[in-house]
mmCIF file of C-alpha atoms in Angstrom:
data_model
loop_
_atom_site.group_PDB
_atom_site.id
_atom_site.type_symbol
_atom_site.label_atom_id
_atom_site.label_comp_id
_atom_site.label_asym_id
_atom_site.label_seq_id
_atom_site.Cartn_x
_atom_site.Cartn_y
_atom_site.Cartn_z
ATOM 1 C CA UNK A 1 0.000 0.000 0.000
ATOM 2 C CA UNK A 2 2.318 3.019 -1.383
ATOM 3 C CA UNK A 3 4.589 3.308 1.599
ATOM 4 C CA UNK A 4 2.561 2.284 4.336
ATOM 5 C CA UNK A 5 4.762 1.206 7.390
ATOM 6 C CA UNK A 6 4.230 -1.150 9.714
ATOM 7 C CA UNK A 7 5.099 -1.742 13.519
ATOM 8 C CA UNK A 8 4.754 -3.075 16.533
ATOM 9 C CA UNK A 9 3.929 -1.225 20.091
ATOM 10 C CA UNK A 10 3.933 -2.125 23.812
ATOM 11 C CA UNK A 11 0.583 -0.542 25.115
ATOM 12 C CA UNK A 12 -1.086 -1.217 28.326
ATOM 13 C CA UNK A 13 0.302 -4.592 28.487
ATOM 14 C CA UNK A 14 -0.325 -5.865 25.109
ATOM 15 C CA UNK A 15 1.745 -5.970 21.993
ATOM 16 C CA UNK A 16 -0.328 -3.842 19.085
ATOM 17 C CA UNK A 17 0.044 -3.356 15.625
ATOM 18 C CA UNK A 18 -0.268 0.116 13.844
ATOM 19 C CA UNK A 19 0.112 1.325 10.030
ATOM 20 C CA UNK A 20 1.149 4.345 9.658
ATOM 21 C CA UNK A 21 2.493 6.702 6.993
ATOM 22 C CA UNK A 22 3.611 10.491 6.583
ATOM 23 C CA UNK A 23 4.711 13.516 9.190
ATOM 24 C CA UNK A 24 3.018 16.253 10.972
ATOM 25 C CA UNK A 25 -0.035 16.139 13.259
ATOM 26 C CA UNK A 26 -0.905 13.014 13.977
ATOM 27 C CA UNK A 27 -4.517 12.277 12.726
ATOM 28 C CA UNK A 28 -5.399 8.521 14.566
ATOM 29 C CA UNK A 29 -7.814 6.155 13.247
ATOM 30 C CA UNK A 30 -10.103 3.548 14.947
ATOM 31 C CA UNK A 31 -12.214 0.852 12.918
ATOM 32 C CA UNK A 32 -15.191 -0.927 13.775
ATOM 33 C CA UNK A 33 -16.434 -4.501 13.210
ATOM 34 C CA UNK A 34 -15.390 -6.461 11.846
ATOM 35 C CA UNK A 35 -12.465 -4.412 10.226
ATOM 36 C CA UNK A 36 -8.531 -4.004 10.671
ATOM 37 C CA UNK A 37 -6.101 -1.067 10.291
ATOM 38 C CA UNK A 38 -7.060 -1.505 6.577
ATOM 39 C CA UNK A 39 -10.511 0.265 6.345
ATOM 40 C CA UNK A 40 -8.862 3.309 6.701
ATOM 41 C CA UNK A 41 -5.857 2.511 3.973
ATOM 42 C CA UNK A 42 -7.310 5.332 1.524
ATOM 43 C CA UNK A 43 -7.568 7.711 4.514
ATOM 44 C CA UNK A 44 -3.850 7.544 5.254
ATOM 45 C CA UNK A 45 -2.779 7.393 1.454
ATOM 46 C CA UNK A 46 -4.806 11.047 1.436
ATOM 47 C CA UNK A 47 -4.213 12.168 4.778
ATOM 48 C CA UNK A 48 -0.340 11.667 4.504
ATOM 49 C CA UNK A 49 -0.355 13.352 1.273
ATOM 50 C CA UNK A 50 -1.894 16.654 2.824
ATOM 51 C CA UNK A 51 0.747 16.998 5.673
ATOM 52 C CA UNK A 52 -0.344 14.773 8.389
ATOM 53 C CA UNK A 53 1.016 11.814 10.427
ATOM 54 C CA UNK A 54 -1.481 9.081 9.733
ATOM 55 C CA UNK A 55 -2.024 6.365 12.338
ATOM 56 C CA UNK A 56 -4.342 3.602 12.350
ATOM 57 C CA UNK A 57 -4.238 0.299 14.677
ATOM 58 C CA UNK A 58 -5.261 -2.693 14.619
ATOM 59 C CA UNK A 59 -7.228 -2.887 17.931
ATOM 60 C CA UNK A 60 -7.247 -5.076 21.159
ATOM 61 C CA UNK A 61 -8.558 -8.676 19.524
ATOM 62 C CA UNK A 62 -8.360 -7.854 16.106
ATOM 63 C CA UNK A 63 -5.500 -8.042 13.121
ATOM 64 C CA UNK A 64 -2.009 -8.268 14.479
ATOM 65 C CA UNK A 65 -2.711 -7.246 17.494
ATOM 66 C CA UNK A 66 -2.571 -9.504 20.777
ATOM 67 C CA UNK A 67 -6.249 -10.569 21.927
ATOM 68 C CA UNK A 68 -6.133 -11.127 25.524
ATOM 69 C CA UNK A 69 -8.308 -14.814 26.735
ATOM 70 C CA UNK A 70 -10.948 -12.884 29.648
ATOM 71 C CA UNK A 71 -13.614 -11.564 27.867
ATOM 72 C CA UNK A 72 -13.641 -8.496 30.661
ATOM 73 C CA UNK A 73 -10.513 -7.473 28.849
ATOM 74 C CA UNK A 74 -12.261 -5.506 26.226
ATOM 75 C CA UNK A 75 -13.923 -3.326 28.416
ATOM 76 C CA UNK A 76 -13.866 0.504 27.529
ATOM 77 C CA UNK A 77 -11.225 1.484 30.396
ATOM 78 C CA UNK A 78 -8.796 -0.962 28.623
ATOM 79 C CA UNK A 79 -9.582 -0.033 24.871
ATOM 80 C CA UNK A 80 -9.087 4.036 25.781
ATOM 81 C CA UNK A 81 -5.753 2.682 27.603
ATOM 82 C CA UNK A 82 -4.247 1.121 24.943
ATOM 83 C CA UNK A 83 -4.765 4.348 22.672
ATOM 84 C CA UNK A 84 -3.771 6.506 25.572
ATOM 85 C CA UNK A 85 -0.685 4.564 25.803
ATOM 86 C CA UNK A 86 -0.109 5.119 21.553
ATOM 87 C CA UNK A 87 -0.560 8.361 21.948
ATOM 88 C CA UNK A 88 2.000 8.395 24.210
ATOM 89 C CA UNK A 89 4.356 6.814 22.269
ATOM 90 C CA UNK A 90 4.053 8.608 19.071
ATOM 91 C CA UNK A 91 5.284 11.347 21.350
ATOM 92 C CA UNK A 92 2.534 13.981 20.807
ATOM 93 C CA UNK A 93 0.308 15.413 23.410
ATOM 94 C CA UNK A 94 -2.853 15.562 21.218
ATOM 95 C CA UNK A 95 -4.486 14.317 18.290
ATOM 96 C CA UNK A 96 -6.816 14.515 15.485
ATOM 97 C CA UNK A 97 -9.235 11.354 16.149
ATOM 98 C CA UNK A 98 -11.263 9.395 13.430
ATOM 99 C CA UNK A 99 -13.286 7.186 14.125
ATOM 100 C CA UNK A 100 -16.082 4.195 12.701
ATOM 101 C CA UNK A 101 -18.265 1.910 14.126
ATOM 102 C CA UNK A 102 -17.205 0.332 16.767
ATOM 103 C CA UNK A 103 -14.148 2.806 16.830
ATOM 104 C CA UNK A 104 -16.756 4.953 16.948
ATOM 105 C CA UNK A 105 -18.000 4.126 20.601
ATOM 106 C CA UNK A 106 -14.132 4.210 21.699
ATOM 107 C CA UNK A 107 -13.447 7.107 20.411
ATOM 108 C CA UNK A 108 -16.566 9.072 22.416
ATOM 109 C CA UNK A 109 -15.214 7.359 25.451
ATOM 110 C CA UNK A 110 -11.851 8.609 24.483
ATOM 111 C CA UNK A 111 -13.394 11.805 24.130
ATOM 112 C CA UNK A 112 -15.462 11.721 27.255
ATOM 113 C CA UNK A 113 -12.390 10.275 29.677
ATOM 114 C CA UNK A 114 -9.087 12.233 28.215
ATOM 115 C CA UNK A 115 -10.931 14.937 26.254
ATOM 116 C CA UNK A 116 -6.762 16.782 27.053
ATOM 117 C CA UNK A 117 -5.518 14.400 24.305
ATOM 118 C CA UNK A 118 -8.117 15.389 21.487
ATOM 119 C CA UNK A 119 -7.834 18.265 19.268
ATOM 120 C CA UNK A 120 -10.706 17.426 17.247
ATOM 121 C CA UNK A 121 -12.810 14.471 16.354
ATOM 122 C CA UNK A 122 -14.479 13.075 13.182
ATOM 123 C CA UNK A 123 -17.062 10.344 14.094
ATOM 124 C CA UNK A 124 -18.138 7.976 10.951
ATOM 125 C CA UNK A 125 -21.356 6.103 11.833
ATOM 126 C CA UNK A 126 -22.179 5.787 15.433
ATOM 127 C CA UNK A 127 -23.085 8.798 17.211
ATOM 128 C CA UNK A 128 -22.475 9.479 20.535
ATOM 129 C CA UNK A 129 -25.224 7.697 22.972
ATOM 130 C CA UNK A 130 -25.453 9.131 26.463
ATOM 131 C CA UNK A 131 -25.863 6.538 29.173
ATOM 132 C CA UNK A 132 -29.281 5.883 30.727
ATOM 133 C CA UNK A 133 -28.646 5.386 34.261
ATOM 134 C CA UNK A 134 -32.241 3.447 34.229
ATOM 135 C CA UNK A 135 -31.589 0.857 32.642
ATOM 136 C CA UNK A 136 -28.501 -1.370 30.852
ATOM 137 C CA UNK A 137 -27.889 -1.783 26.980
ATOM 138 C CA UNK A 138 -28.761 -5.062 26.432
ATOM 139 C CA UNK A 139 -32.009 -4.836 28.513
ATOM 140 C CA UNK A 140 -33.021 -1.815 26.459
ATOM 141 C CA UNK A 141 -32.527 -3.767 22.911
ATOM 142 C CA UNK A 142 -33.771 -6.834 24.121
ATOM 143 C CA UNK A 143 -36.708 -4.133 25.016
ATOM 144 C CA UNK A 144 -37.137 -2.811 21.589
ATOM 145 C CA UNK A 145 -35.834 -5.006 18.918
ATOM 146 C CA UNK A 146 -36.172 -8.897 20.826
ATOM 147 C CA UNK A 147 -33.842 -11.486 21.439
ATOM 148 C CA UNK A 148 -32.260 -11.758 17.744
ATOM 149 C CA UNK A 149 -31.043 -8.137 17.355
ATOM 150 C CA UNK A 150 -27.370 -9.074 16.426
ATOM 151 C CA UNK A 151 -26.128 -7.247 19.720
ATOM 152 C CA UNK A 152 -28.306 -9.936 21.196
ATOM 153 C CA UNK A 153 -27.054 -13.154 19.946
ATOM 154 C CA UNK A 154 -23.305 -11.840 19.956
ATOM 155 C CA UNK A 155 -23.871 -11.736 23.636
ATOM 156 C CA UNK A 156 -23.448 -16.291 24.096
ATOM 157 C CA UNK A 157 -19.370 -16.679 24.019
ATOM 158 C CA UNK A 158 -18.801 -18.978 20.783
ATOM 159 C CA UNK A 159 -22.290 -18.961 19.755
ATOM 160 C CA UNK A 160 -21.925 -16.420 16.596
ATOM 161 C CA UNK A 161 -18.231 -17.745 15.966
ATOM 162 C CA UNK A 162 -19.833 -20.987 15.853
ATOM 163 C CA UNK A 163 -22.551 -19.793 12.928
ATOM 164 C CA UNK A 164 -19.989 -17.815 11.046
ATOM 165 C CA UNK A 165 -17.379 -20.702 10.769
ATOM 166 C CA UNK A 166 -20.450 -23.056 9.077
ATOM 167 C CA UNK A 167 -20.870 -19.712 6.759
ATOM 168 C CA UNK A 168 -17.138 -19.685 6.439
ATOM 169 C CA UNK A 169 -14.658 -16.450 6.724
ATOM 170 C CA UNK A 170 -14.569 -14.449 3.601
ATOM 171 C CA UNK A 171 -18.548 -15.341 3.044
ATOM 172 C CA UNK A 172 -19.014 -13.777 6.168
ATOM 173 C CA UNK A 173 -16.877 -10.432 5.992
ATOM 174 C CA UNK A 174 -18.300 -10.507 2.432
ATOM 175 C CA UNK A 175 -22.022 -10.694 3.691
ATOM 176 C CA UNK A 176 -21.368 -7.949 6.335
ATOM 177 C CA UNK A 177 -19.417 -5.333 4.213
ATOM 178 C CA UNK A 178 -21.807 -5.487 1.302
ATOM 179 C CA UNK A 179 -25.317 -5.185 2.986
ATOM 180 C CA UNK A 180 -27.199 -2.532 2.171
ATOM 181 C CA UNK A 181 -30.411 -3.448 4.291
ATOM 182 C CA UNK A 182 -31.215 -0.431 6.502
ATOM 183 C CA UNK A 183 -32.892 -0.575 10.225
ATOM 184 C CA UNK A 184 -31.411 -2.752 13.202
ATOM 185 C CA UNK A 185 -29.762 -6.112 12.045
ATOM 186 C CA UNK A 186 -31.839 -8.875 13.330
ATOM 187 C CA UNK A 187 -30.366 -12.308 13.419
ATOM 188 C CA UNK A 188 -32.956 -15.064 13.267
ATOM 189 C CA UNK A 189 -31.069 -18.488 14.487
ATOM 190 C CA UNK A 190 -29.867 -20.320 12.067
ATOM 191 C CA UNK A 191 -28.751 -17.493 9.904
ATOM 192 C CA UNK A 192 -25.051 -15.729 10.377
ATOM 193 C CA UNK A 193 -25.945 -12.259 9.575
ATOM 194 C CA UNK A 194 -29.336 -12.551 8.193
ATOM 195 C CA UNK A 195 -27.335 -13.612 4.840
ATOM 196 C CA UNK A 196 -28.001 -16.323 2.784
ATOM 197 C CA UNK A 197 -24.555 -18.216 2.575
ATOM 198 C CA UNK A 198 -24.923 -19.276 -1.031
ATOM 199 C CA UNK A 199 -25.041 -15.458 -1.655
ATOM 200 C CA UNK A 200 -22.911 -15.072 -4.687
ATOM 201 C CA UNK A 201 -23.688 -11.658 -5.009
ATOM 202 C CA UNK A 202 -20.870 -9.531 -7.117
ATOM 203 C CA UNK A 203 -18.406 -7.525 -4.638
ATOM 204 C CA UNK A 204 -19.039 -3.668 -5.171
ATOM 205 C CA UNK A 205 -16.812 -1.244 -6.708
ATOM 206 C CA UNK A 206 -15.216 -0.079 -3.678
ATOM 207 C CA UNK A 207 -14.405 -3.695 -2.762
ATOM 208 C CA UNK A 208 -11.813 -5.925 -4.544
ATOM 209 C CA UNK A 209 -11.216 -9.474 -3.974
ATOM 210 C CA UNK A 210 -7.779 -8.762 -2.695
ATOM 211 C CA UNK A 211 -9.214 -6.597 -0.602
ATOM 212 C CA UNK A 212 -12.082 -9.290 1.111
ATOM 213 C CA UNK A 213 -9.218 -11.496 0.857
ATOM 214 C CA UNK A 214 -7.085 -9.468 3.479
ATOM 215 C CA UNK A 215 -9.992 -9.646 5.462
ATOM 216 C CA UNK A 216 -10.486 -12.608 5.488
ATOM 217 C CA UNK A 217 -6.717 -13.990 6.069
ATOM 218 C CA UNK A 218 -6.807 -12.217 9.437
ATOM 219 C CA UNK A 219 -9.983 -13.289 10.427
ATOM 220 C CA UNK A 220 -8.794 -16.507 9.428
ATOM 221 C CA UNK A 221 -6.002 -16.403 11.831
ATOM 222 C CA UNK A 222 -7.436 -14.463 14.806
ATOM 223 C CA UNK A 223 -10.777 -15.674 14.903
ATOM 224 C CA UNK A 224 -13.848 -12.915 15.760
ATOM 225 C CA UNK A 225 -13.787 -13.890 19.866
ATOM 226 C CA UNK A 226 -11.822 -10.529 20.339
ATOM 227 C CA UNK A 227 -13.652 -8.535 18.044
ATOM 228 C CA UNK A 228 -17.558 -10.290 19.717
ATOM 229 C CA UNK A 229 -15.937 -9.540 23.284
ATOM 230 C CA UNK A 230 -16.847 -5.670 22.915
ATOM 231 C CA UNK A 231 -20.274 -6.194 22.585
ATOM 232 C CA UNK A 232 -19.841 -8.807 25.180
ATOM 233 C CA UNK A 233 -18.644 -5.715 27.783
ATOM 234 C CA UNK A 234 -21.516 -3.486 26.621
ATOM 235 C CA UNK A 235 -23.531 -3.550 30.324
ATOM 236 C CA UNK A 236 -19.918 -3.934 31.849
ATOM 237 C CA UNK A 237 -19.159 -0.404 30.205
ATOM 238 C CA UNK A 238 -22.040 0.540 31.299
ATOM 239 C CA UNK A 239 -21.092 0.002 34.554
ATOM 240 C CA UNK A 240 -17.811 1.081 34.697
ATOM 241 C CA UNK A 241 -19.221 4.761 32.974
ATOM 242 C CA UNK A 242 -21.699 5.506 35.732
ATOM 243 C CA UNK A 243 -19.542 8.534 36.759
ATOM 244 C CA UNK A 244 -19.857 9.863 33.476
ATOM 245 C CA UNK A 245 -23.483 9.571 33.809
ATOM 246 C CA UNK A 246 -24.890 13.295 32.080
ATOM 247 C CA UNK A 247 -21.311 14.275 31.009
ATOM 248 C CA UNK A 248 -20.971 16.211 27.856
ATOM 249 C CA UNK A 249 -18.702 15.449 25.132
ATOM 250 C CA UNK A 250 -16.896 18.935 24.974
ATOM 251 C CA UNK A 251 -14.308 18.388 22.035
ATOM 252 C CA UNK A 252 -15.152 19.995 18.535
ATOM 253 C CA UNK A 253 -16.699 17.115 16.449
ATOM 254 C CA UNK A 254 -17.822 16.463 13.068
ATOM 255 C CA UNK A 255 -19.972 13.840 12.188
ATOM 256 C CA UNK A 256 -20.617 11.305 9.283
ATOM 257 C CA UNK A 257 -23.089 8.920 8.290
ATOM 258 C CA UNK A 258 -24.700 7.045 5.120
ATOM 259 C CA UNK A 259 -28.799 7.619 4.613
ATOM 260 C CA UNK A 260 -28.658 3.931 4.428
ATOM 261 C CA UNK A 261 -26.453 3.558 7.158
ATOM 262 C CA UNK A 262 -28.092 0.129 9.562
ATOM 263 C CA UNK A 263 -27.224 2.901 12.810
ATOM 264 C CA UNK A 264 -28.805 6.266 11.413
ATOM 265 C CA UNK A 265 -31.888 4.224 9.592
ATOM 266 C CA UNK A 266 -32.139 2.417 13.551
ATOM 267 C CA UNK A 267 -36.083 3.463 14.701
ATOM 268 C CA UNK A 268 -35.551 6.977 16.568
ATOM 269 C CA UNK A 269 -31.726 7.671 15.309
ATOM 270 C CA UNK A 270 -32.599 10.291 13.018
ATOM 271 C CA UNK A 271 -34.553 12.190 15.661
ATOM 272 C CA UNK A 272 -31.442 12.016 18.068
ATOM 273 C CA UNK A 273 -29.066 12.932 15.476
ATOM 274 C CA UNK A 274 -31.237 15.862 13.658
ATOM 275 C CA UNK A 275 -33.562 17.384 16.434
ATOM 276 C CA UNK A 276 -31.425 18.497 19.376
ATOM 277 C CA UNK A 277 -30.458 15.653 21.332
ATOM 278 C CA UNK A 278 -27.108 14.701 19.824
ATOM 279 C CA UNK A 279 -25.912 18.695 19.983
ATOM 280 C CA UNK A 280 -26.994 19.125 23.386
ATOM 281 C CA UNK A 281 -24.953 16.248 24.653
ATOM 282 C CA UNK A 282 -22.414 16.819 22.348
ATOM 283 C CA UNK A 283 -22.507 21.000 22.274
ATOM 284 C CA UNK A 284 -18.901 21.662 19.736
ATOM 285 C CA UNK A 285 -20.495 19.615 17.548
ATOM 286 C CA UNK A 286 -19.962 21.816 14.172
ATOM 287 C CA UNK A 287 -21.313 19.641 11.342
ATOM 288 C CA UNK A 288 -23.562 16.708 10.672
ATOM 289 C CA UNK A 289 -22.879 14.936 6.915
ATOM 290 C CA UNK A 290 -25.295 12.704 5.429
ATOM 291 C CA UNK A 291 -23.847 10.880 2.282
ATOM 292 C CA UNK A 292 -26.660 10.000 0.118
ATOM 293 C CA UNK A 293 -26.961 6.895 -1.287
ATOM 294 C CA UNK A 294 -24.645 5.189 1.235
ATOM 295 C CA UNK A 295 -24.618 2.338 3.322
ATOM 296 C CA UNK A 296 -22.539 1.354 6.609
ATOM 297 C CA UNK A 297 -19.154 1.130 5.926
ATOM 298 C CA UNK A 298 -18.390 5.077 4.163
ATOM 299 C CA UNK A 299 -15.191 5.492 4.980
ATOM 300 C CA UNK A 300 -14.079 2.745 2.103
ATOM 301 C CA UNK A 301 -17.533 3.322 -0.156
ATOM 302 C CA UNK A 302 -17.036 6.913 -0.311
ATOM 303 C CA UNK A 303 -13.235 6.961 -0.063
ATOM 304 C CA UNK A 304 -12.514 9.885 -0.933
ATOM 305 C CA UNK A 305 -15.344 12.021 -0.061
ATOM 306 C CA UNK A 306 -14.975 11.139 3.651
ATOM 307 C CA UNK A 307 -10.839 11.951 2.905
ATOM 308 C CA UNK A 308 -11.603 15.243 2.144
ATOM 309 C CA UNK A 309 -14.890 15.938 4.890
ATOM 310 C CA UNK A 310 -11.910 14.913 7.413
ATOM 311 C CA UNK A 311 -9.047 17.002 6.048
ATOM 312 C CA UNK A 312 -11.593 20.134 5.733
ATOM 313 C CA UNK A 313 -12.249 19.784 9.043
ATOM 314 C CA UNK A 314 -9.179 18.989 10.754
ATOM 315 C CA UNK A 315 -7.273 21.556 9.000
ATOM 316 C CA UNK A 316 -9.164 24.229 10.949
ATOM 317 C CA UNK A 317 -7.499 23.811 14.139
#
């Protein structure tokens, strides 16, 4: 990938991989699920090119990156410690944060527990979601959506890993990166990810076969136990947040979603985002971006749209 290095650091106890190209301010990236360092490889390609440092881990469980055994390990206090410790080590006090997904939720913690270390932050996906002191996560989807929203059934250790081994790897990753199905994913038993396996639907444009297949050769090797274990800590995090119960998010923050996005087409997601809520908990944010005609994963759909939504913003501050 055009200069890309790679390398090994000691954070928090465990051995993590980053990528990492260019020099200046360092602009960090977190993926989601189930993704790698390599969502974000046309980010640091454009990002490096425009004067920045570009960083982007694999995280805790995922890639190259050591996956602890406990499932308790992948709780929010020791995600935002292994960054902290990055940060530390790439010998900068702050940083431009980007986040999707999953590396979404990590990077509002991040934002909500060292907001000293954040310049700015772009959020892809996932917007922030205050905790309700009344009542945990997984009681409140079990609530809405029933037992086979996929936060659900990720919730029985080896359960899912179980289903998407009989769907196989690639199929899988395949399945997940090219649905375009808006609203909460439900998982009916019996069914990975609500796919049909024999799906031999064509990859899209923005997705090679080299591409699923790097995908799917880490998967392959690391399994998705890590990657399942932070939905697993989801009422642990809970938990462990109740201090920052009615916090605000005070870091300036631009935010980016798809119109078919499975998050922002979620029943009452829109409302939060549009009609007050997500500004009053998160009062610097400066922008909301809807990219129409896009699904889930827009940081590698829209390429180079979201390159240059980031870089505008960034290069404010």
């Amino acid at each position: 990938m055009e200069g890309i290095e790679h390398r090994m650091v000691d954070v928090n106890g465990i051995k993590m991989h980053i990528a990492e190209k260019g020099q200046g301010p360092v602009v960090l990236f977190l993926h989601g699920f189930p993704e790698l360092w390599y969502s974000w490889r046309h980010q640091i390609l454009a990002l490096s090119s425009l004067g920045y440092h570009a960083v982007a881990p694999d995280l805790r469980g995922y890639g190259d990156t050591d996956a602890p055994t406990s499932i308790s390990s992948y709780s929010c206090f020791h995600i935002v410690g292994d960054l902290i410790a990055l940060i530390d080590s790439l010998g900068t006090e702050q940083v431009f944060l980007v986040a999707h997904d999953w590396g979404a939720i990590i990077g509002w913690y991040l934002c909500l527990f060292r907001p000293d270390r954040i310049k700015a932050y772009v959020g892809l996906s996932v917007p922030f979601l205050p905790r309700n002191p009344k009542i945990k996560p997984l009681d409140a989807w079990r609530a809405h959506f029933g037992e086979d929203y996929y936060i659900c059934r990720f919730q029985e250790p080896g359960e899912i890993e179980a289903v998407y081994a009989e769907t196989g790897t690639a199929q899988t990753l395949k399945g997940i990166f090219t649905s375009r199905k808006p609203g909460p994913p439900i998982l009916p038993k019996g069914k990975g990810y609500n796919l049909d396996p024999k799906s031999q639907t064509a990859l899209p444009s923005w997705l090679s076969e080299e591409d699923l297949a790097y995908y799917a050769n880490k998967f392959e090797q690391k399994g998705f136990t890590g990657a399942l274990n932070y939905y697993r800590n989801m009422n642990l995090n809970w938990e462990l947040s109740a201090a920052w119960t009615g916090a605000q998010v005070k870091v300036p923050v631009k935010f980016i979603v798809g119109d078919i996005d499975l998050v922002y087409t979620t029943p009452g997601m829109k409302e939060y985002i549009h009609n007050g809520g997500f500004k009053k908990d998160v009062p610097n944010l400066e922008e909301v971006v809807v990219m129409e005609g896009v699904a889930h994963f827009n940081n590698q759909e829209s390429a180079e749209e979201t390159s240059n939504h980031i870089y505008y913003f960034i290069k404010k501050f």
